[in-house]
Coordinates of C-alpha atoms and ligand atoms in Angstrom, one line a residue:
M5 CA 130.0 126.0 52.1
C6 CA 128.2 129.3 51.2
G7 CA 126.8 131.6 53.9
I8 CA 123.3 133.1 53.8
V9 CA 121.9 136.1 55.7
G10 CA 118.6 137.6 55.6
F11 CA 117.0 140.6 57.4
I12 CA 113.6 142.2 57.5
G13 CA 113.1 145.4 59.7
N14 CA 112.8 149.1 59.7
E15 CA 116.4 149.9 59.1
Q16 CA 118.2 149.9 55.6
A17 CA 118.9 146.2 55.1
A18 CA 121.9 146.2 52.8
P19 CA 124.6 147.6 55.3
I20 CA 123.2 144.9 58.0
L21 CA 123.4 142.2 55.2
L22 CA 127.1 143.0 54.4
E23 CA 128.2 142.9 58.1
G24 CA 126.4 139.7 58.7
L25 CA 128.2 138.3 55.5
S26 CA 131.5 139.3 56.9
R27 CA 131.1 136.8 59.6
L28 CA 130.1 134.3 57.1
E29 CA 132.9 134.6 54.7
Y30 CA 134.7 131.7 56.1
R31 CA 132.0 129.6 54.7
G32 CA 132.9 130.5 51.2
Y33 CA 134.4 133.6 49.6
D34 CA 134.7 133.4 45.8
S35 CA 131.7 135.8 45.2
A36 CA 128.9 137.6 47.2
G37 CA 125.8 139.4 46.5
V38 CA 122.4 140.8 47.9
A39 CA 118.9 141.2 46.9
I40 CA 116.9 144.1 48.4
C41 CA 113.3 144.7 48.4
D42 CA 112.2 148.4 48.6
G43 CA 108.5 148.2 49.3
G44 CA 108.1 151.9 48.7
A45 CA 109.7 151.9 45.4
G46 CA 108.1 148.5 44.5
T47 CA 111.7 147.2 43.3
L48 CA 113.9 144.2 43.9
S49 CA 117.5 145.4 43.4
V50 CA 120.1 142.6 43.0
R51 CA 123.8 143.5 43.1
K52 CA 126.5 140.8 43.0
A53 CA 130.3 140.5 42.3
K54 CA 133.0 137.9 41.8
G55 CA 135.8 138.0 44.4
R56 CA 135.7 138.8 48.3
L57 CA 132.8 140.5 49.8
Q58 CA 135.1 143.8 49.9
V59 CA 134.5 143.9 46.1
L60 CA 130.7 143.8 46.4
S61 CA 131.0 146.3 49.5
D62 CA 132.9 148.8 47.4
L63 CA 130.4 148.4 44.5
I64 CA 127.5 149.4 46.7
H65 CA 129.4 151.7 49.0
G66 CA 129.0 149.6 52.0
G67 CA 125.3 149.2 51.3
A68 CA 124.4 153.0 51.1
D69 CA 123.4 152.7 47.3
L70 CA 120.5 150.4 48.0
P71 CA 117.5 151.5 50.1
G72 CA 115.0 149.1 51.3
T73 CA 114.5 147.4 54.6
V74 CA 114.3 143.7 53.6
G75 CA 116.9 141.6 51.9
V76 CA 118.9 138.5 51.5
G77 CA 122.8 138.1 51.0
H78 CA 125.1 135.4 50.1
T79 CA 128.8 134.5 50.1
R80 CA 129.6 131.8 47.8
W81 CA 131.6 128.6 47.4
A82 CA 131.0 127.6 43.9
T83 CA 129.7 124.1 43.1
H84 CA 127.7 124.5 39.8
G85 CA 129.5 127.2 37.4
A86 CA 132.7 128.8 38.0
P87 CA 133.0 131.8 40.3
S88 CA 131.5 134.9 38.2
D89 CA 129.4 137.9 38.5
V90 CA 126.6 136.0 36.8
N91 CA 126.9 132.7 38.9
S92 CA 127.0 134.8 42.1
H93 CA 123.9 134.6 44.3
P94 CA 121.0 135.9 44.6
Q95 CA 119.9 134.2 41.6
V96 CA 116.7 135.7 40.0
S97 CA 113.9 134.6 38.0
E98 CA 113.7 135.7 34.3
N99 CA 111.4 138.6 35.0
G100 CA 113.4 139.7 38.0
R101 CA 110.6 139.1 40.5
V102 CA 111.9 136.5 42.5
A103 CA 115.6 136.2 44.0
V104 CA 117.1 133.3 45.9
V105 CA 120.2 132.7 47.9
H106 CA 121.0 129.0 48.4
N107 CA 123.5 126.9 50.2
G108 CA 123.5 123.3 48.9
I109 CA 123.2 121.4 45.7
I110 CA 120.0 120.6 43.7
E111 CA 120.6 117.4 42.4
N112 CA 117.9 117.0 39.7
Y113 CA 118.7 120.7 38.4
A114 CA 119.4 119.6 34.9
E115 CA 116.1 117.9 34.6
L116 CA 114.3 120.9 36.0
R117 CA 116.1 123.3 33.9
S118 CA 115.1 121.3 30.7
F119 CA 111.6 121.4 31.9
L120 CA 111.5 125.1 32.4
E121 CA 113.4 125.7 29.1
S122 CA 110.6 123.5 27.3
K123 CA 108.0 126.2 28.9
G124 CA 110.0 128.8 27.3
V125 CA 112.1 130.0 30.2
S126 CA 115.5 131.4 29.6
F127 CA 118.4 130.9 31.9
V128 CA 121.7 133.0 32.2
S129 CA 123.7 131.3 34.7
Q130 CA 125.3 127.6 35.2
T131 CA 124.0 127.3 38.7
D132 CA 121.5 125.0 40.1
T133 CA 120.2 127.8 42.2
E134 CA 118.8 129.8 39.3
V135 CA 116.4 126.7 38.6
I136 CA 115.0 127.3 42.0
A137 CA 114.2 131.0 41.3
Q138 CA 112.7 130.2 37.9
L139 CA 110.6 127.3 39.3
I140 CA 109.1 129.5 42.1
E141 CA 108.3 132.2 39.4
Y142 CA 106.8 129.4 37.4
F143 CA 104.4 128.4 40.1
Y144 CA 103.8 132.1 41.2
T145 CA 100.3 133.1 41.0
G146 CA 100.1 135.7 43.8
D147 CA 100.9 133.5 46.8
L148 CA 104.6 133.1 47.4
L149 CA 104.5 130.5 50.0
S150 CA 102.4 128.2 47.8
A151 CA 104.8 128.7 45.0
V152 CA 107.9 127.8 47.1
D153 CA 106.0 124.9 48.3
Q154 CA 105.3 123.5 44.9
A155 CA 108.9 124.2 43.8
L156 CA 110.2 122.3 46.8
H157 CA 108.0 119.2 45.8
R158 CA 110.1 119.1 42.6
M159 CA 113.5 119.7 43.9
E160 CA 115.9 116.9 45.0
G161 CA 119.0 117.4 46.9
A162 CA 120.2 119.6 49.8
Y163 CA 119.2 123.2 50.4
A164 CA 119.0 126.1 52.8
L165 CA 117.3 128.8 50.8
G166 CA 116.5 132.6 51.5
I167 CA 113.8 133.8 49.2
V168 CA 112.4 137.5 48.3
C169 CA 109.8 138.5 45.8
A170 CA 109.2 142.0 44.4
D171 CA 105.4 141.2 44.7
A172 CA 105.7 140.4 48.5
P173 CA 108.1 142.9 49.8
D174 CA 107.3 142.6 53.4
Q175 CA 108.4 139.0 53.9
I176 CA 111.3 136.8 53.5
I177 CA 110.8 132.9 53.0
A178 CA 113.2 130.7 54.4
V179 CA 113.7 126.7 53.7
R180 CA 115.9 124.1 55.1
K181 CA 116.7 120.5 54.0
D182 CA 120.1 119.1 54.9
N183 CA 121.9 122.5 55.2
P184 CA 122.1 124.6 58.1
L185 CA 119.7 127.7 58.6
I186 CA 118.7 129.5 61.8
L187 CA 116.0 132.0 62.4
G188 CA 116.7 135.1 64.5
W189 CA 114.2 137.0 66.6
G190 CA 114.7 140.7 66.9
K191 CA 112.6 143.5 68.1
G192 CA 110.6 144.7 65.0
C193 CA 112.9 142.9 63.0
N194 CA 113.9 139.3 62.2
F195 CA 116.8 137.2 60.6
I196 CA 117.9 134.1 58.9
A197 CA 121.5 133.1 58.7
S198 CA 123.7 130.2 58.1
D199 CA 125.0 130.4 61.6
V200 CA 124.5 132.6 64.7
T201 CA 127.7 134.5 64.4
A202 CA 126.1 136.5 61.5
I203 CA 123.4 138.0 63.6
L204 CA 125.0 138.0 67.0
K205 CA 125.2 141.9 67.2
H206 CA 121.5 142.1 66.6
T207 CA 119.9 139.2 68.6
R208 CA 120.8 136.3 70.7
D209 CA 117.5 134.7 70.4
V210 CA 117.5 131.9 67.7
S211 CA 115.4 128.9 66.5
Y212 CA 117.0 126.0 64.7
M213 CA 115.1 125.0 61.5
N214 CA 114.5 121.2 61.1
D215 CA 114.8 119.5 57.8
G216 CA 111.7 120.3 55.9
D217 CA 110.9 123.3 57.7
L218 CA 109.6 126.4 56.0
A219 CA 109.5 129.9 57.6
V220 CA 107.9 133.1 56.6
L221 CA 109.5 136.0 58.2
T222 CA 107.9 139.6 58.6
R223 CA 108.9 142.5 60.7
E224 CA 106.4 141.3 63.4
G225 CA 107.3 137.8 63.8
I226 CA 108.2 134.5 62.2
Q227 CA 105.7 131.9 61.3
C228 CA 107.1 128.2 60.7
Y229 CA 105.6 125.3 58.8
D230 CA 106.5 121.7 58.4
H231 CA 106.9 120.0 55.3
L232 CA 103.3 119.7 54.7
L233 CA 102.7 123.4 55.5
R234 CA 101.1 122.9 58.9
P235 CA 102.1 125.7 61.2
I236 CA 104.4 124.8 64.0
E237 CA 106.0 126.4 67.1
K238 CA 109.8 126.7 67.3
E239 CA 111.6 126.7 70.5
V240 CA 113.6 129.9 71.0
V241 CA 117.0 129.3 72.3
H242 CA 119.1 132.2 73.9
V243 CA 122.7 131.9 72.6
D244 CA 125.3 133.2 75.2
W245 CA 128.4 133.3 72.8
E246 CA 130.2 136.7 73.1
V247 CA 130.2 138.8 70.1
D248 CA 134.1 139.4 70.8
A249 CA 134.7 135.7 70.6
A250 CA 134.0 136.0 66.8
E251 CA 136.3 138.9 66.3
K252 CA 140.0 139.1 65.7
G253 CA 140.5 141.0 69.0
G254 CA 143.8 142.7 68.0
Y255 CA 145.3 139.7 66.1
E256 CA 146.3 139.7 62.5
H257 CA 144.5 136.5 61.7
F258 CA 141.7 134.4 63.2
M259 CA 143.9 131.3 63.1
F260 CA 146.7 132.8 65.3
K261 CA 144.0 134.0 67.8
E262 CA 142.5 130.6 68.0
I263 CA 145.9 128.8 68.3
M264 CA 146.6 131.1 71.3
E265 CA 143.1 130.5 72.8
Q266 CA 143.6 126.9 73.2
P267 CA 144.6 126.8 76.8
E268 CA 141.6 128.4 77.7
A269 CA 139.2 126.5 75.4
L270 CA 140.8 123.3 77.0
R271 CA 139.9 124.8 80.5
R272 CA 136.2 125.4 79.4
C273 CA 136.2 121.9 78.1
L274 CA 137.7 119.9 80.7
S275 CA 137.1 121.7 84.0
P276 CA 133.4 121.1 84.3
R277 CA 134.0 117.4 83.4
I278 CA 136.8 116.7 86.2
K279 CA 135.1 117.2 89.7
D280 CA 136.5 115.9 92.9
G281 CA 138.9 113.7 91.4
E282 CA 136.4 112.0 89.2
I283 CA 135.3 112.5 85.5
V284 CA 131.8 113.4 85.3
F285 CA 129.7 113.4 82.1
E286 CA 126.5 114.8 82.9
G287 CA 123.7 113.8 81.0
L288 CA 125.4 110.9 79.2
S289 CA 123.2 107.7 79.3
L290 CA 125.9 105.2 78.7
T291 CA 125.7 102.7 81.4
P292 CA 128.4 100.2 82.5
D293 CA 126.0 97.4 81.2
Y294 CA 125.8 99.0 77.9
L295 CA 129.6 99.5 77.7
R296 CA 130.2 96.0 78.5
S297 CA 127.7 95.0 75.7
L298 CA 129.6 96.7 73.0
R299 CA 131.3 94.6 70.3
R300 CA 132.8 97.5 68.5
I301 CA 133.2 101.4 68.4
F302 CA 133.2 103.1 65.2
I303 CA 134.6 106.8 64.9
V304 CA 133.3 108.6 62.0
A305 CA 134.5 112.1 60.9
C306 CA 136.1 114.3 58.0
G307 CA 139.3 116.1 57.8
S308 CA 140.9 117.2 61.0
S309 CA 138.1 115.7 63.0
Y310 CA 139.1 112.4 61.4
H311 CA 142.6 113.0 62.7
V312 CA 141.1 113.3 66.1
G313 CA 139.5 109.9 65.5
V314 CA 142.8 108.3 64.6
V315 CA 144.3 109.3 68.1
G316 CA 141.2 108.2 69.7
K317 CA 141.3 104.9 68.1
Y318 CA 144.7 104.2 69.7
H319 CA 143.5 105.7 73.1
L320 CA 140.1 103.7 72.9
E321 CA 141.6 100.3 72.2
K322 CA 144.2 100.5 74.8
L323 CA 142.0 101.7 77.6
T324 CA 138.8 99.5 76.8
R325 CA 140.0 96.7 74.7
I326 CA 137.0 97.2 72.5
P327 CA 137.9 97.1 68.7
V328 CA 137.6 100.6 67.3
E329 CA 137.3 101.3 63.7
V330 CA 137.8 104.9 62.3
A331 CA 136.0 105.7 59.1
L332 CA 135.8 108.8 56.8
G333 CA 132.3 110.2 56.9
S334 CA 132.7 110.4 53.0
E335 CA 133.3 106.6 52.9
F336 CA 131.2 105.2 55.8
R337 CA 127.9 104.9 54.0
Y338 CA 129.4 103.3 50.8
M339 CA 131.5 100.8 52.7
D340 CA 128.8 98.5 54.0
P341 CA 129.9 98.9 57.7
I342 CA 129.4 96.3 60.0
V343 CA 127.4 98.2 62.6
D344 CA 124.4 96.9 64.7
D345 CA 123.0 97.7 68.1
K346 CA 126.0 96.6 69.8
T347 CA 128.1 99.4 68.1
L348 CA 128.7 102.6 69.5
V349 CA 129.3 105.3 66.7
I350 CA 131.3 108.4 67.9
V351 CA 130.8 111.3 65.5
L352 CA 133.0 114.1 65.5
S353 CA 132.5 117.5 64.0
Q354 CA 133.5 121.2 64.9
S355 CA 130.7 122.7 62.7
G356 CA 128.2 119.9 63.3
E357 CA 127.0 120.5 59.7
T358 CA 129.5 118.4 57.6
L359 CA 127.2 116.7 55.1
D360 CA 129.2 113.5 54.7
T361 CA 129.5 113.1 58.5
M362 CA 125.9 113.9 58.9
A363 CA 124.9 111.2 56.3
A364 CA 127.3 108.7 58.1
L365 CA 125.3 109.5 61.4
R366 CA 121.9 108.6 59.7
E367 CA 123.3 105.5 58.3
A368 CA 124.6 104.5 61.6
K369 CA 121.3 105.1 63.3
R370 CA 119.4 103.3 60.5
L371 CA 121.6 100.3 61.0
G372 CA 120.7 100.3 64.8
A373 CA 123.9 102.0 66.5
H374 CA 123.7 104.4 69.4
V375 CA 125.3 107.7 68.2
L376 CA 127.4 110.0 70.6
S377 CA 128.7 113.2 68.9
I378 CA 131.4 115.3 69.8
V379 CA 130.7 118.8 68.4
N380 CA 131.6 122.4 68.8
V381 CA 128.6 124.4 67.5
V382 CA 125.8 124.2 69.8
G383 CA 122.5 123.2 68.2
S384 CA 124.0 122.1 65.1
S385 CA 122.5 119.5 62.8
I386 CA 124.7 116.6 64.0
A387 CA 124.3 117.6 67.7
R388 CA 120.6 117.5 67.3
D389 CA 120.4 114.4 65.2
S390 CA 122.6 112.3 67.7
D391 CA 121.5 110.2 70.6
E392 CA 123.6 112.1 72.7
V393 CA 126.0 115.0 72.3
L394 CA 129.2 116.0 74.1
Y395 CA 130.1 119.9 73.3
T396 CA 133.6 120.9 73.2
W397 CA 132.7 124.5 74.2
A398 CA 135.8 125.7 72.3
G399 CA 133.8 129.0 71.3
P400 CA 133.3 130.1 67.9
E401 CA 136.2 129.0 65.4
I402 CA 136.3 131.3 62.4
A403 CA 139.7 130.4 60.7
V404 CA 139.1 127.7 58.1
A405 CA 142.2 125.9 59.5
T406 CA 141.0 124.2 62.7
T407 CA 143.1 124.6 65.6
K408 CA 141.2 125.0 69.0
A409 CA 138.5 122.8 67.9
Y410 CA 140.8 120.1 67.2
T411 CA 142.6 120.3 70.6
T412 CA 139.3 120.3 72.5
Q413 CA 137.9 117.4 70.5
L414 CA 141.1 115.4 71.2
A415 CA 141.0 116.3 74.8
L416 CA 137.3 115.3 75.2
L417 CA 137.7 112.0 73.3
A418 CA 140.7 111.1 75.6
L419 CA 138.8 112.0 78.5
L420 CA 136.0 109.9 77.3
A421 CA 138.2 106.9 76.7
V422 CA 139.6 107.1 80.3
W423 CA 136.0 107.3 81.4
F424 CA 134.9 104.4 79.4
G425 CA 138.2 102.3 80.7
K426 CA 137.5 103.3 84.4
T427 CA 133.8 102.2 84.0
L428 CA 134.6 98.9 82.3
G429 CA 137.4 98.2 84.8
T430 CA 140.2 98.1 82.1
V431 CA 141.9 101.3 83.6
D432 CA 143.2 100.9 87.4
E433 CA 142.8 103.6 89.8
A434 CA 146.7 104.7 89.5
D435 CA 146.5 105.0 85.8
Y436 CA 143.2 106.7 86.2
Q437 CA 144.6 109.2 88.6
A438 CA 147.7 109.8 86.4
A439 CA 145.5 110.7 83.4
L440 CA 143.3 113.1 85.5
A441 CA 146.7 114.8 86.6
G442 CA 147.6 115.0 83.1
F443 CA 144.3 116.5 82.1
R444 CA 144.6 119.1 84.9
E445 CA 148.1 120.4 83.9
L446 CA 147.4 120.3 79.9
P447 CA 146.3 124.0 79.7
E448 CA 149.3 125.1 81.5
K449 CA 151.8 123.0 79.6
M450 CA 150.2 124.2 76.6
E451 CA 150.7 127.6 77.5
Q452 CA 154.4 127.0 78.0
V453 CA 154.5 125.5 74.3
L454 CA 152.9 128.7 73.0
S455 CA 155.3 130.7 74.9
C456 CA 158.2 129.4 72.7
R457 CA 156.7 130.2 69.6
D458 CA 159.7 132.3 68.5
G459 CA 161.8 129.2 68.2
I460 CA 159.2 127.7 66.0
Q461 CA 159.0 131.1 64.0
Y462 CA 162.8 130.6 63.4
F463 CA 162.3 127.0 61.9
A464 CA 159.5 128.4 59.7
S465 CA 161.9 131.2 58.5
K466 CA 164.4 128.6 57.7
Y467 CA 162.2 126.2 55.7
F468 CA 159.1 128.1 54.4
N469 CA 160.6 127.9 50.8
H470 CA 160.4 124.1 50.7
S471 CA 158.1 122.8 48.0
S472 CA 157.6 119.3 49.7
I473 CA 157.7 118.1 53.4
F474 CA 157.3 114.7 54.7
F475 CA 155.9 114.0 58.3
I476 CA 156.8 110.8 60.0
G477 CA 155.9 109.3 63.1
R478 CA 154.7 106.0 64.8
N479 CA 151.5 105.3 66.7
L480 CA 150.3 108.4 68.4
D481 CA 152.9 110.4 66.5
Y482 CA 151.8 109.0 63.1
A483 CA 148.3 110.4 63.9
L484 CA 149.6 113.7 65.0
G485 CA 151.8 113.8 61.6
L486 CA 148.3 113.5 59.8
E487 CA 147.2 116.7 61.5
G488 CA 150.4 118.6 61.1
S489 CA 150.8 117.6 57.5
L490 CA 146.9 118.7 56.7
K491 CA 147.6 122.1 58.7
L492 CA 150.7 123.0 56.6
K493 CA 149.3 122.1 53.2
E494 CA 145.8 123.6 53.5
I495 CA 147.2 127.1 54.5
S496 CA 150.6 127.3 52.9
Y497 CA 150.1 125.1 49.6
I498 CA 153.2 123.2 50.2
H499 CA 153.0 119.8 49.2
S500 CA 153.1 117.5 52.3
E501 CA 152.3 114.0 53.3
A502 CA 152.2 112.0 56.6
Y503 CA 153.6 108.7 56.7
A504 CA 153.9 106.0 59.6
S505 CA 157.7 105.9 59.6
G506 CA 157.7 102.1 59.4
E507 CA 156.2 102.5 56.0
L508 CA 159.0 104.8 54.6
K509 CA 161.0 101.6 53.5
H510 CA 158.0 100.3 51.6
G511 CA 158.2 103.0 48.9
T512 CA 158.3 106.5 50.0
I513 CA 162.0 106.7 50.9
S514 CA 162.7 106.8 47.3
L515 CA 161.6 110.5 47.4
I516 CA 163.9 111.4 50.0
E517 CA 166.9 113.3 48.3
E518 CA 169.4 116.0 49.2
G519 CA 167.7 118.9 51.1
T520 CA 164.2 117.1 51.4
L521 CA 162.5 118.5 54.5
V522 CA 161.3 115.5 56.9
M523 CA 159.4 116.4 60.0
A524 CA 160.2 113.7 62.6
L525 CA 157.7 113.3 65.3
G526 CA 159.0 111.5 68.3
T527 CA 157.1 112.4 71.4
C528 CA 156.0 108.8 72.3
D529 CA 158.7 107.7 75.0
R530 CA 158.5 103.7 74.1
L531 CA 158.9 104.5 70.3
F532 CA 161.5 107.1 70.7
Q533 CA 164.6 105.0 69.6
K534 CA 162.9 103.8 66.6
T535 CA 162.1 107.3 65.5
V536 CA 165.7 108.2 66.0
S537 CA 166.6 105.2 63.5
N538 CA 164.3 106.6 61.0
V539 CA 165.8 110.0 61.3
V540 CA 169.3 108.7 60.9
E541 CA 168.2 106.8 57.7
V542 CA 166.4 109.7 56.1
K543 CA 169.5 111.8 57.0
A544 CA 171.9 109.4 55.5
R545 CA 169.9 110.0 52.3
G546 CA 170.5 113.8 52.4
A547 CA 167.1 114.9 54.2
D548 CA 167.1 117.9 56.4
V549 CA 165.3 116.7 59.6
L550 CA 163.3 119.0 61.8
A551 CA 162.1 117.0 64.8
L552 CA 159.3 117.3 67.5
T553 CA 160.2 115.6 71.0
T554 CA 159.6 116.0 74.6
E555 CA 162.0 117.5 77.0
R556 CA 163.5 114.3 78.1
H557 CA 164.6 113.4 74.8
Q558 CA 165.7 116.7 73.4
E559 CA 169.3 116.3 74.0
E560 CA 169.5 113.0 72.1
M561 CA 167.2 114.2 69.4
A562 CA 169.5 117.3 68.8
H563 CA 172.3 115.2 68.2
N564 CA 170.6 113.5 65.3
A565 CA 168.2 115.8 63.8
N566 CA 169.1 119.4 62.1
G567 CA 166.5 121.2 64.3
V568 CA 164.4 120.2 67.4
M569 CA 161.0 121.6 68.6
T570 CA 160.2 120.5 72.2
I571 CA 157.0 120.1 74.1
P572 CA 156.9 119.5 78.1
D573 CA 156.8 115.8 79.3
I574 CA 153.0 114.6 79.8
C575 CA 151.3 111.3 79.9
D576 CA 151.0 109.6 76.6
L577 CA 147.3 110.3 76.3
L578 CA 148.0 113.9 75.9
L579 CA 151.1 114.0 73.9
P580 CA 149.1 114.6 70.6
S581 CA 147.4 117.3 72.3
L582 CA 150.5 119.4 73.2
G583 CA 152.4 118.1 70.2
V584 CA 149.9 119.5 67.6
V585 CA 150.6 123.1 68.8
P586 CA 154.3 123.6 67.4
L587 CA 153.0 121.9 64.1
Q588 CA 150.0 124.4 63.9
L589 CA 152.4 127.3 64.7
F590 CA 154.9 126.0 62.1
A591 CA 152.1 125.9 59.6
Y592 CA 151.1 129.3 60.6
Y593 CA 154.3 131.2 60.3
V594 CA 155.2 129.4 56.9
A595 CA 152.0 130.5 55.3
L596 CA 152.7 134.0 56.8
M597 CA 156.3 134.0 55.3
R598 CA 154.8 132.6 51.9
G599 CA 152.3 135.6 52.0
C600 CA 149.2 133.4 52.0
D601 CA 145.8 134.2 52.9
I602 CA 145.7 132.3 56.1
D603 CA 142.2 132.5 57.3
K604 CA 140.6 131.9 53.9
P605 CA 142.9 129.5 52.0
R606 CA 142.2 129.0 48.5
N607 CA 139.4 126.8 47.2
L608 CA 138.5 125.8 50.9
A609 CA 135.5 126.5 53.2
K610 CA 135.1 126.1 56.7
S611 CA 131.9 124.1 56.8
V612 CA 131.5 121.5 54.0
T613 CA 128.0 121.0 53.5
V614 CA 128.1 119.4 50.0
E615 CA 129.2 115.8 49.3
Ligands
M6R728 O1 133.3 120.7 61.0 P1 133.9 119.5 60.8 O2 134.8 119.1 61.8 O3 132.9 118.3 60.5 O4 134.7 119.5 59.6 C1 135.4 118.6 59.0 C2 136.7 119.0 58.0 O5 135.9 119.8 57.1 C3 137.5 120.1 59.0 O6 138.1 119.4 60.1 C4 138.6 120.6 58.1 O7 139.6 119.3 57.7 C5 139.4 121.4 58.8 N1 138.9 122.8 58.7 C6 140.9 121.6 58.4 O8 141.6 122.4 59.2

C-alpha cells in the first residue's frame, strides 16, 4: 500500500523519482506526487495529482519543470481521505517548509490534529499524513532530525516516511516502523524506496531498515540511527535481481508475462532443493526430533497465500498425520489461537510485508511457536522476523494478481510436506520417489498447459459476459477453486464464489438457474465421479458447466459438461499447481475481453501494509 521513493544526488531529482514511482505503482495508484528541494533557489516545490502517475508526469512534463537534485515521491492507495489532489502525498506543513511521504496509518492522528489545531495550526487535507508534517514543523527549531525524533515519540501506528525540508535542502530523512523501506547506496547519490525495484536501475547495494530505525541521507552517505537516536551501522546487501525481470519485456501485461514465467520460476524454486534423488533444504534447522515433538502446525497467510495454505493443509495432514490449521493473517491474533512451543507456524507471503500476516507472525512468536516463513521478496520484514525462511525465488512479481508467486509457494509447501513425511517416516520410499518424479516433471507439464492457452481464450470469449460464476470442487479441487475464483473476481470484477461441491445442496444451489456459469473442478482422481454427479445436478437446473479435469478423465467429463479444459495427469500432490494455470489464463482473458485494467485492478494494491 503506497509506494515511496527518494533521491539525493547531483542529477535532477524529479525524472528519477517519476521513473522510480512507475515501478511502485502496483503498490497504489489513486494519486501521486513529488516534493523537490532546490538548494540553489532555496525552494521546496510540491506537485501532486489525483489519478495514475501519468497524470502527474504530464503535469510536470516528465519532471523537467522541477529543478533540484533532492526529493521524495509517492504513489498512493488511499486510507484517510478520498483520492484527491489535496489528499495526495507529499503532505506539507502549513508554512510549506516540511514535506512528508508516508506509507501506513497514524492511529492517533485525530488526537494529534486536535492538539495542533489548539496551537493554531490549520489543516487542508483529511489525511493522517498531514499531521506528521505539521508535527515536525511544530517541533522544528533548526534541527530537522531532532524535530522528526520528537514527532515520532508522539505518533502511534505504522509508518515508512520520507521527509524533506526547505531549510535542510541537502538531506532526506527516512523512518521505518511496521512498513517497508529500504536504503539504496549509490555513487555520489543515495536513495530510499518501498522496494528494490524502484531503484534497481541506479544501484543494487541496499540496506534494509528495521523497525524504529531512522536514516539521514546526504549525497556523500547514509547515517542510520536506532530508535534512541544512537548511530548504527547497516549491513549493505547486493541484490542480484535483473532489471529486466521487473519489465514487461514485450508482453502487454505483467500478469500474462508472469503466468508465462511460471515453469521457469518453478525450476528456480525446485531444482536446487532436489539433489541426487533427495529433497535438500539447506540451512533449515528443523530436526527429526523437533518434527516428532510437534503437536500442531498452523499455516498463516492472507489472500492467495492463504489459498496456498488451504492446499498445504491437505498435503501436510495426509503426509505427516500432524493436525494442521490454516488461519487468515487478519484473524489469527484475534482468535486466541492454541499455539505453544510444540507448534510450528508456517507463514506464507509473496511480499513479506503484509501487515496482518506480520502481526500474526509476531503473535505466534510471542506464544512460543517456531516460525518458518515461505516468502518471495528477499530481505522483507516477514523473512527477517521469522526463525527460518524459505525463499520461493519466483523473481519480482509486479501484477497485483499473483500467479508465479502462488505456484512457487504451492510447490515449495508441497515439497516441504513430502520432506516432513519422509523425515517422520509417514511417507514411504516409493511414495517419496513418485513425488520427486512429479516435482521434476512439473515445469514441463506446465509448459504443455500454457501452450494450449488458445482453447482457454475461446472459453473466455464465450463466457466473459456472465455476471456471476460459481467454482465447485472437492478436497484439493475446492482449495483450487478458492484461488480460481479470487483471480477471476479481482481482475474482471465478475462476482464469483468458490464452494466445496458437497455444500451446494446446503443452500447455494438455490442460486443456480438457466445460464448460470459453474466452473466444475474435477482433477482429483478419487473424487472424480462425485464431481461428475455435481455437474449433472447443476446442469439439470440449467447451469452452463465449464469443467477442468485431467487427460485421463477428459472424455467422460466432455459427455457431461458444456466445455472442458484439460491438464496433464500428474501425482495428486501437484494437481493444484497445474490446475491453477487454466484458471489464471481464464481470468486473464476474461478481464482482457471486458477491457479491465489487468495489472492494476480497481481498489487493490499489491502489498497490503495496513490492517
Ligand atoms: O504478499 P502476500 O502474499 O502476503 O499478499 C497476500 C495477499 O494480499 C495476496 O496474495 C493477494 O490476495 C493477491 N495479490 C491476489 O492475487
